[in-house]
Amino acid sequence: MSNVRVRYAPSPTGAPHVGNIRTAIFDYLWARHTNGTFIVRVEDTDQAREVENGLELILDSLRFLGLQWDEGPDVGGNYGPYEQSKRLHLYKQHAEELIAKGAAYYCYCTSERLEQMRKIQQARGEQTRYDYRCRYLSAEERAEHERAGEPKVVRLAVPREGKTTLSDFIHGDLTIANENVDDQVLLKSDGFPTYHLAVVVDDHLMQISHVMRGDDWIPSFPKHVLLYQAFGWEIPPHGHVPLVLGADKKKLGKRHGSTSVVQFREDGYLAEAMLNFLARLGWSLDDKSELFTRQQLIDVFTLDRIEHAPAIFDYGKLDWTNGYYIRQLSDDDLATRLMPFFEKAHLKTDHTMLRLLAPLVKERMKKMTEAVTMGDFLFVEDVEYDPQLLIGKGMDAKSALAALHAAQATLEKYPVFDDEEKVEADLRVAADQLGMKYAQFFGALRVAVTGKTVSLPLMGSMRILGREKTMRRVARAIKALEGQVL
Ligand code: GLU
């Protein structure tokens, strides 16, 4: 094992967004590339924002993508616990250490006072920030607040002069004048830390070697750097990874389409495709390579190839990638993976049937769900459709009926439809004898058997459907047309 220790630190606020999980992919790939350790740490200190099954949604997303963590909730490790809500004593202890060092202070301001202060600042057009009132309390004043047992928070005493710099390995040096940094709350009155204190304490205690997080956290860097300095700790390399945007260059959101991995899985995207596609959002090997297996990604992934410009989420490209990976699957594997989609659609099927369907749909679909829309007719007793569809272009009820009668007579001779070529050749002969165009003849038969005007290859469909159901559907279509011809 190398010394590389990287963590994915999600907050359990809902199904992880693809932009968020993409950071987990970078963490995972870097850990595997370096033979290091991939850690999952749950940042559950903002209880108001938590959703009930938040942790499960996170772990489920990671499992789906095959991002197996080496340390974290449920697997444990030497640096646990891995849920911040179980580490409150550590944050308290560290906040007190900062107070003792003079790098932080207790603030007794009420939320009403802070609200009023903000309003005044806003009315003046000033940046809203804490006004230092409790930072310069005398010992007596402080004792007075303590005696009264007032609720208090711990704030970082940000130096009022000088500059703070972070050497970001993606963006280069980020620098800010300290006078522009607010005295951040580190520990809340309920004993919970804010993100800023918890992230620094944990990254240090867990010996994280590289910190990667979304670009949207860049404004927080001075607080973190100042905390590291106040503790006297070495700051590990930090990299802020580019945001994931929609085609309109706005943050990827629901109006663009699906945004969570869990949702993409339901939409019919394969883990392989998602992993490949997401890894390429904001990272590239060169200007041409698009397709990478998991192992190839692990082999070639390096931090210096992470881009700093925002990444655009191209849904069309994801579909293309997914179609590619679907075509790579064996029929057996595809059948296994199709099963949950058919179950969800309440279609009764089994592996053998899906194994037969697999080669028919494999080349035709970009999403697994499409196999259901294309193949559902195989797994129901009967198909529902408008009988008018049986009458194709340039036909009338009479000619459609004639086509189906001829098809029926031809198919009747076969105990099974396994020899697709022969069945088709015979049907062509029947169409010729009627002097009918193949498109018309097969069109009528297609609707009768599948209920659709466009469908999977007809001969293959009849083979899978079997003689009994096929003949019953043809007979039913004939009956429907007979009613119209009379
Ligand atoms: N909990 C933070 C988030 O979900 C973590 C950011 C970080 O990785 O430091 O955005």
GROMACS .gro file of N, CA and C and ligand atoms in nm, residues 7-11 20 23 41 43 195 199 203 211-214 216-217 224, ligand 1:
model
   67
    7ARG      N    1  -1.023   1.067   0.009
    7ARG     CA    2  -1.157   1.045   0.065
    7ARG      C    3  -1.263   1.109  -0.022
    8TYR      N    4  -1.377   1.042  -0.027
    8TYR     CA    5  -1.497   1.100  -0.085
    8TYR      C    6  -1.582   1.133   0.036
    9ALA      N    7  -1.625   1.259   0.044
    9ALA     CA    8  -1.689   1.305   0.168
    9ALA      C    9  -1.828   1.363   0.142
   10PRO      N   10  -1.921   1.279   0.105
   10PRO     CA   11  -2.054   1.330   0.072
   10PRO      C   12  -2.138   1.363   0.195
   11SER      N   13  -2.232   1.452   0.174
   11SER     CA   14  -2.331   1.479   0.277
   11SER      C   15  -2.459   1.405   0.237
   20ASN      N   16  -2.108   1.536  -0.823
   20ASN     CA   17  -2.054   1.499  -0.693
   20ASN      C   18  -1.989   1.361  -0.699
   23THR      N   19  -1.643   1.330  -0.847
   23THR     CA   20  -1.529   1.350  -0.758
   23THR      C   21  -1.491   1.217  -0.692
   41ARG      N   22  -1.619   0.908   0.374
   41ARG     CA   23  -1.650   0.972   0.502
   41ARG      C   24  -1.782   1.047   0.487
   43GLU      N   25  -2.039   1.318   0.572
   43GLU     CA   26  -2.042   1.448   0.638
   43GLU      C   27  -2.185   1.483   0.676
  195TYR      N   28  -1.903   2.251   0.856
  195TYR     CA   29  -1.823   2.177   0.758
  195TYR      C   30  -1.675   2.211   0.769
  199VAL      N   31  -1.410   1.923   0.831
  199VAL     CA   32  -1.335   1.874   0.715
  199VAL      C   33  -1.184   1.881   0.742
  203ASP      N   34  -0.970   1.549   0.775
  203ASP     CA   35  -0.868   1.524   0.672
  203ASP      C   36  -0.731   1.505   0.738
  211VAL      N   37  -0.666   1.613  -0.122
  211VAL     CA   38  -0.806   1.651  -0.105
  211VAL      C   39  -0.861   1.696  -0.240
  212MET      N   40  -0.967   1.629  -0.284
  212MET     CA   41  -1.035   1.675  -0.405
  212MET      C   42  -1.178   1.705  -0.371
  213ARG      N   43  -1.225   1.819  -0.418
  213ARG     CA   44  -1.365   1.856  -0.394
  213ARG      C   45  -1.409   1.947  -0.507
  214GLY      N   46  -1.538   1.972  -0.513
  214GLY     CA   47  -1.593   2.054  -0.622
  214GLY      C   48  -1.544   2.198  -0.617
  216ASP      N   49  -1.704   2.452  -0.639
  216ASP     CA   50  -1.791   2.544  -0.563
  216ASP      C   51  -1.741   2.565  -0.421
  217TRP      N   52  -1.643   2.486  -0.379
  217TRP     CA   53  -1.586   2.506  -0.245
  217TRP      C   54  -1.466   2.600  -0.245
  224HIS      N   55  -0.997   2.709   0.552
  224HIS     CA   56  -0.931   2.580   0.576
  224HIS      C   57  -0.780   2.598   0.594
  487GLU     N1   58  -1.954   1.733   0.228
  487GLU     C1   59  -1.898   1.815   0.127
  487GLU     C2   60  -1.981   1.799   0.002
  487GLU     O1   61  -2.057   1.707  -0.007
  487GLU     C3   62  -1.757   1.769   0.103
  487GLU     C4   63  -1.669   1.856   0.028
  487GLU     C5   64  -1.527   1.801   0.041
  487GLU     O2   65  -1.504   1.700  -0.022
  487GLU     O3   66  -1.449   1.859   0.115
  487GLU     O4   67  -1.975   1.879  -0.087
   0.00000   0.00000   0.00000
